[in-house]
Amino acid sequence: MNKKDLSLLVLILVVGAVVAFINPRFLYVGNLSNTLNQVGMFGIFSIAEAFVIIIGGIELSVGSVIALLGVLFIDLIVNHDVNWVLALAMIIAAGLAIGAVHGTLVTKIGIQPFVVTLCGLLIYRGAARYYTEDATAGFGFGASFPMLEWLTAGRTNILGFPLPHSVIALFVIAVIAWVVLHRSVFGRYLYAVGKNEEAARYSGIRSGRVVIAAYVICGGLTAFAAILIAMYTRSISPAVHGSFYELYAIAAAVLGGCSLRGGEGSIVGVVLGTVLLQVLQNLVNLLGIPSSLNFAVMGTVILIGVLADQYLVQRRRRATTAKGVPQASGAGASVGASAE
Amino acid sequence: MNKKDLSLLVLILVVGAVVAFINPRFLYVGNLSNTLNQVGMFGIFSIAEAFVIIIGGIELSVGSVIALLGVLFIDLIVNHDVNWVLALAMIIAAGLAIGAVHGTLVTKIGIQPFVVTLCGLLIYRGAARYYTEDATAGFGFGASFPMLEWLTAGRTNILGFPLPHSVIALFVIAVIAWVVLHRSVFGRYLYAVGKNEEAARYSGIRSGRVVIAAYVICGGLTAFAAILIAMYTRSISPAVHGSFYELYAIAAAVLGGCSLRGGEGSIVGVVLGTVLLQVLQNLVNLLGIPSSLNFAVMGTVILIGVLADQYLVQRRRRATTAKGVPQASGAGASVGASAE
Amino acid sequence: QAADKKVLAFVVNGASDFWKIAEAGVKKAQGELPNYDLQLKYPEQAAAAVQQRMMDDLVAAGAAGIMVSAVDPKNQTEHLNKVASQTLLFTTDSDAPNSKRIAYIGSSNTELGKDAGKMMLKALPNGGKCVGFVGLPGADNARERIEGVKETIKGSKIELVDVRGDEIDQTRAKRNVEDILAAMPDVSCMVGFYSYNTPRIYEVLKEAGKLGKIQIIGFDEDPITLGGVKEGSIAGTVVQQPYEWGYQGMKLMAAYIGGNKSGVPANGIIIVPGKVIDKSNVDDFMASMKAMLKK
Amino acid sequence: MSEPFLELVDISKNYPGVVALDHVDLSVSRGEVIALIGENGAGKSTLMRVLGGVVEPSGGLLRVDGVERSSLTVAEAIKAGIAFVHQELNLFDNLDVAGNVFIGREPVYGGPLRLIDRKQLHARVRPLLERLGADFGPDAPLAELSLAQHQLVEIMKALSLDARLVIMDEPTSSLTLTETDRLMRVIAALKADGVSVIFITHRLNEVVQCADRAVVLRDGHVVGSLRRDELAPAAMIRLMIGRDLKSLYVPPAAPPGASVLDIDGAVTSTYPDRAVSLSVRRGEILGLAGLVGSGRTELARAIFGVDPLQAGAIRLDGEAIRVASPRAAIDHGIYLIPEDRKGCGLLLDVSIAENISLPDLASYLRFFLVNTARETANARTQRERLKIRAPDVGTTVGSLSGGNQQKVVLAKWLSMRPKVLIFDEPTRGVDVGAKQEIYDMLRRLTDAGVAILMISSDMEEVIGVSDRIAVMHEGAISGFLDRSQFSEHNVLQLAVGHAVE
Ligand SMILES: Nc1ncnc2c1ncn2[C@@H]1O[C@H](COP(=O)(O)OP(=O)(O)OP(=O)(O)O)[C@@H](O)[C@H]1O
Ligand SMILES: Nc1ncnc2c1ncn2[C@@H]1O[C@H](COP(=O)(O)OP(=O)(O)OP(=O)(O)O)[C@@H](O)[C@H]1O
Ligand SMILES: [Mg+2]
Ligand SMILES: [Mg+2]
């Protein structure tokens, strides 16, 4: 765990402690379990986004993909009586395919990732709305897929704590992603391509493939998150479902230390970023803050957290240099950051 | 006008011709005038965004600022009986102040622009909603400020064409912005800081000030656009007013040749990007395309345009190299673009 | 040939299921109006500016009549007048009484709220704390419904302590219910003001095993809401009749254009009353809905 | 010498407006050390890029082990046993040293998972570090290393490849004598192992030291080849630039005047417990020598206001000044020509003219706008003066050869009116002919009253150009040398911290 992750964790603990102090119900098992459930769903597609951000790209179509694939998934199992295992596989495959298309357009045709995925954002949202004729897709009353529901939206009691399966899924995915990013050769390549694509090519890395792979992973994970979210809401209004979720994902990744210039970011950070965002949502409801202030509270807490972090970093640096101890790395960081 | 702008213009003309062919009403004076009015409003804050993108930053709070300042403006003149000239000046000042705060947080404290302006997006939206208690702010029936209305939302007949004043404002702003960006020393500095902040500093450019100036310009122009938009809609639901407008702005800038890595972009391109986005909106309504497909059509046309452009560029390049003529610079561009 | 037909457009205020029912009504009217091309238009965002733009474009494209559910009727008056000066304009869903619209057809949200309030009084004879859930708390329809509820329960032991908004994000809608359940264990009734809010309440209470212990009062006719009513776990729901708006509105517009203005009363207001659906009449209602949507 | 295993036949390469290579032939035999020399922009790097698979030639063919092909990809080149140290460094500053050295060839375990075997990775890097005498560990983050240390990492990367041919494109341009010596020994060892080396450099004594053969390029042609016994600087210069060069040192026109810039107890962050004091006098060139990492660049950055000074004072003409930013330094008349041209010196995708005018735009104003005609005219003058090889001043700097880029960096500052000039490795990658031009210019500047502080790792340059030499060792001045005391030996003694007898 690096320093940035640590200070994020401290921020979460401080916010949590303050909320728990004002309203102890924050710590109730039920509430924690609900919040964790949200963390699970949002964390998965935030990790997806992080993969793309690390290679220096961006994926804006997350929310629209969640809407489109969610609609398709429900449609498959409710209206077309497709076996849910098959439907699940089909949806994940669709997500992978979307990722492959994005990656190919970016690398082979050379279109800016922002443009490619902005078009994705528009097209998939439109497709979802057109497909359902703007009607809400849902399970209807009493429709039931016990096994699927239990797997995706259920909770398992562990030492008296109802652990949501979504968070178990997030845990598994995060561990795998961590190993891939921080321990495997492929992860190295992701960081290398994100930092300096030309140098990566000079080192014999097939940077095109690495970029495509990142988008494919992102697509697959987003599809999986889409299914979890669909099973959670059990109904999808294609016009609004998942809109703005790409911002959540990017925010979580950036809070977690990813730089939009590529080549930076840690999985632990992204998960912690998601936790922070979800705790903030929870806080607004628990403290009875008017829901109109929801966004404002979120923004303010993030800003204060980041400011405090910067302040501490600068104080520490000043303290060490005054004492004559060699200063921390990244002397240029505070200045260079302005260009980040 | 560079090549990129030219191909954007061609795309707009092609789309326009197709629409006019299918539904000649596209060319009716009233319709063109309406579309131009939209171009005026959206173009101004897209130019604002371009300034920030050129220095390598990003401004996500455009939509929220438009909501907050719009609400404040209406509140000032309707409920507080402030003279509209004064109110206008106050709102512009507020926009400049917001920009200054963003710029300072980015340069002096060293927070990533994405984080700063994301917090802005959240906070200003929340503030607007809280201030109005989520109620719609508007002029109500009969409230009238003839001079202000004429200036901001009126149209002047020029050779039989009702030219909206918003588009005149855009024209004036675009000309000034063009001179500033492409001819002045300050413009040089903006591009230099966006391209290589370190090198700019070594050349004696006060990069911090340049960055702050870009955010201030962005804030001021956005405030102006907020007033025009408020006078156009005459009512603002703080929860949704202007939401997603930052995406429009970024999309227009990127379509117009700005790179999110900074240091690139032209004013002509940004204006053309706005025109394209607005013509596409108009098209959906005029051709009776189901509105659920609105987004999808927009995305598809943009994608096709960009693809065609890339295709032509690559063909031209191949043709020249085959002939033995030295190939265009940036051989690595198509591959390097993947990292853009 | 379709281009020769006169276009009548029904511009709604945003995409939702609710308007699907209206669309069924419009479709029925289309069957009876072969000389007209009836269109239902969804703006891509529930924002006044977007809707205005859409109407401008429709006028430019030569629509003969527009029936609109204005996003923000109070402040859109001027623009509505501009539209009314160029084509036939009806309003629906929420009226703009000061505008030059020819007629309004729809229900009164305050009345619907009052209906819901009455239901709450009946469901909670001993009073209790209630929390409401809504998409956009600032929107007029939401305000009027909330007003209606508050007016009716005033003086009783029932209290509407909070109304949580969710920006029409279903994930947040569900999460809001979960959070309220955690924050207020003594809540005794929940009100879903928008059509999708009630099913989300139902699901959360079901998962928490609180069905029956916490009363649910809903609006609109989401299938899950109706299922819950039928099951007895939802006290009841107040529905509007958008089908009638779509059907009657289109017919009236066509008639008006054709010269028959008798359908429009002097004040121009045609109220289609809401309906309270509870366990007693839910089966009938579901059957009639099914019949309506089939056509 | 055995049969050539690699041949370039009739290779050409065209860029818009430039013929970079014009029907070049070159063959490489096992265990042969070839020096590739020539003026800036002669095509050396381009030729090597063709061999390394980075650039596709416009014509000609490559013969590898007898197999003919029209071009190579990077992967094929690596597979054919060709390792490449690029002139412009290509490293990842988000990885550590070991990660950079073995990028693309990480030792793995875990079967299909392909996890990185860190232990083995470090174990493999350590001997390389020792071989080059690097003073940092395998897990040092690259972002914390200096430019010269980056260059060492690049070299390690090539050495780790187990290659048959190692191409080094100006590997020593920012190395000092010590590291260079070590590199010469490494090259000898490679040769003994039967590995071939192609070595590009503008320091001709290095060629004499290690090469079996020198191939000279001019304007994209091979103009000659010198055998080991013909290798002498004068002969090489004659082939490269077609004429002889006079000796380096030109004495100042007048004796140095009062001190202009005084540094008093300056402390930088890397060496917080050591202080630097020195002064530069009007009309003199003070050479600043030292080993890699001795803190010279740090000092220059602090004087120029890029990094804050931890302690100490700067006086200009006797008055204490506060330099908070480069702008402030420039306003005081103190200019810095940075060593890292790619990172700090240039906007790569901007034209030559705009790069040159950037620090001095205020003087190109006409009604608040930039007078582009004057800008272009001035850029043309500079191009003439410094012999920048480019089709036009509108050419983007990124497409120039390394040495020509360096000349653009110099041109940026030479068109202004400085009081004190700090050059950090002014001739990094500049060819002998142009070097002489630059030295002449330095002298002209000092004769006009400018004080120059010249940081240089090139021993020949330090001794040949300076009027006085200061030597740094671990963040402090270990001694000054007057012209009478100038010798390689003395500089080295001071550089490693010994006193001069
Ligand atoms: N990508 C490119 N686009 C256009 N011209 C180029 C490009 N790369 C190199 N050139 C041109 O090719 C010529 C040869 O360049 P090269 O880099 O091979 O020179 P060099 O001999 O290595 O010089 P130096 O000693 O300065 O490194 C130069 O004139 C240069 O401007
Ligand atoms: N950005 C940085 N962050 C941390 N340490 C650095 C940084 N840049 C340089 N250093 C360290 O500072 C020390 C002094 O470096 P400096 O560049 O001043 O040396 P130098 O004498 O100019 O040598 P050369 O440039 O030849 O390497 C080195 O040990 C280097 O590791
Ligand atoms: Mg070279
Ligand atoms: Mg140095």
Short mmCIF file of N, CA, C and O in Angstrom, two decimals, chain D residues 5 38 53 56 74 94 113 125 160 191 239 241 280 285 288 302 366 391-392 414 421 443 454 474 480-481 491 495:
data_model
loop_
_atom_site.label_atom_id
_atom_site.label_comp_id
_atom_site.label_asym_id
_atom_site.label_seq_id
_atom_site.Cartn_x
_atom_site.Cartn_y
_atom_site.Cartn_z
N PHE D 5 28.22 -10.97 -40.43
CA PHE D 5 26.93 -11.68 -40.25
C PHE D 5 25.77 -10.74 -40.53
O PHE D 5 24.63 -11.14 -40.57
N GLY D 38 30.38 11.44 -37.82
CA GLY D 38 29.91 12.36 -38.84
C GLY D 38 29.27 13.56 -38.18
O GLY D 38 29.01 13.55 -36.98
N GLY D 53 15.30 -1.58 -36.45
CA GLY D 53 13.90 -1.88 -36.77
C GLY D 53 12.94 -0.77 -36.41
O GLY D 53 11.73 -0.95 -36.45
N GLU D 56 11.69 2.34 -41.14
CA GLU D 56 11.65 1.53 -42.35
C GLU D 56 12.41 2.27 -43.45
O GLU D 56 12.11 3.42 -43.72
N VAL D 74 11.08 -3.99 -34.67
CA VAL D 74 11.85 -3.98 -33.43
C VAL D 74 12.01 -5.41 -32.89
O VAL D 74 13.10 -5.83 -32.51
N ASN D 94 7.92 5.68 -14.56
CA ASN D 94 7.05 5.12 -13.54
C ASN D 94 7.51 3.72 -13.11
O ASN D 94 6.84 3.05 -12.34
N LEU D 113 0.35 -17.48 -16.12
CA LEU D 113 0.08 -16.20 -15.46
C LEU D 113 1.17 -15.18 -15.79
O LEU D 113 0.94 -13.98 -15.76
N VAL D 125 20.06 -7.78 -12.60
CA VAL D 125 20.45 -6.39 -12.84
C VAL D 125 21.71 -6.02 -12.06
O VAL D 125 22.55 -5.27 -12.53
N SER D 160 22.12 -6.18 -21.21
CA SER D 160 21.40 -7.32 -20.65
C SER D 160 20.83 -8.22 -21.72
O SER D 160 20.32 -9.29 -21.44
N LYS D 191 33.80 -7.26 -26.95
CA LYS D 191 34.58 -7.64 -28.13
C LYS D 191 35.25 -8.99 -27.89
O LYS D 191 35.22 -9.87 -28.75
N LEU D 239 37.80 14.02 -42.74
CA LEU D 239 36.78 13.28 -43.47
C LEU D 239 35.38 13.79 -43.14
O LEU D 239 34.52 13.90 -44.00
N ILE D 241 34.28 16.84 -41.87
CA ILE D 241 33.85 18.18 -42.28
C ILE D 241 34.62 18.69 -43.48
O ILE D 241 34.38 19.81 -43.94
N VAL D 280 31.72 33.86 -10.60
CA VAL D 280 32.06 33.92 -12.01
C VAL D 280 32.32 35.39 -12.33
O VAL D 280 31.52 36.25 -11.97
N ILE D 285 35.13 32.36 -18.80
CA ILE D 285 34.37 31.12 -18.86
C ILE D 285 34.85 30.26 -17.70
O ILE D 285 36.01 29.86 -17.65
N LEU D 288 32.76 23.99 -15.03
CA LEU D 288 32.37 23.29 -13.81
C LEU D 288 32.38 21.81 -14.12
O LEU D 288 31.55 21.31 -14.88
N ALA D 302 19.06 25.48 -9.17
CA ALA D 302 18.79 26.34 -8.03
C ALA D 302 19.10 27.80 -8.36
O ALA D 302 18.34 28.71 -8.02
N ARG D 366 4.25 43.46 -32.16
CA ARG D 366 3.78 44.57 -32.96
C ARG D 366 2.30 44.69 -32.66
O ARG D 366 1.54 43.75 -32.90
N PRO D 391 15.36 21.72 -43.31
CA PRO D 391 14.89 22.26 -44.58
C PRO D 391 14.47 23.73 -44.43
O PRO D 391 14.65 24.52 -45.34
N ASP D 392 13.89 24.07 -43.29
CA ASP D 392 13.41 25.43 -43.13
C ASP D 392 13.21 25.69 -41.64
O ASP D 392 13.14 24.75 -40.84
N LEU D 414 20.83 32.59 -27.35
CA LEU D 414 21.90 33.43 -27.86
C LEU D 414 21.38 34.67 -28.54
O LEU D 414 22.12 35.61 -28.78
N LEU D 421 25.47 33.54 -18.25
CA LEU D 421 24.93 32.39 -18.96
C LEU D 421 25.40 31.13 -18.27
O LEU D 421 26.60 30.99 -17.98
N ARG D 443 33.25 32.61 -26.63
CA ARG D 443 34.33 33.57 -26.46
C ARG D 443 33.86 34.97 -26.85
O ARG D 443 34.13 35.94 -26.17
N MET D 454 30.10 27.16 -17.34
CA MET D 454 29.89 26.07 -18.28
C MET D 454 30.04 24.73 -17.58
O MET D 454 31.14 24.31 -17.24
N GLU D 474 30.39 15.55 -4.72
CA GLU D 474 29.31 15.31 -3.77
C GLU D 474 28.72 16.60 -3.21
O GLU D 474 28.64 16.81 -2.01
N PHE D 480 39.50 24.67 -7.16
CA PHE D 480 39.54 25.47 -8.39
C PHE D 480 40.89 25.23 -9.06
O PHE D 480 41.90 24.99 -8.39
N LEU D 481 40.90 25.31 -10.36
CA LEU D 481 42.16 25.17 -11.10
C LEU D 481 42.35 26.38 -12.00
O LEU D 481 41.41 26.82 -12.67
N VAL D 491 41.93 17.45 -12.76
CA VAL D 491 40.45 17.51 -12.70
C VAL D 491 39.92 16.25 -12.05
O VAL D 491 39.04 16.29 -11.18
N ALA D 495 37.71 15.65 -8.77
CA ALA D 495 36.37 15.10 -8.97
C ALA D 495 36.08 13.95 -8.02
O ALA D 495 34.94 13.74 -7.61
#
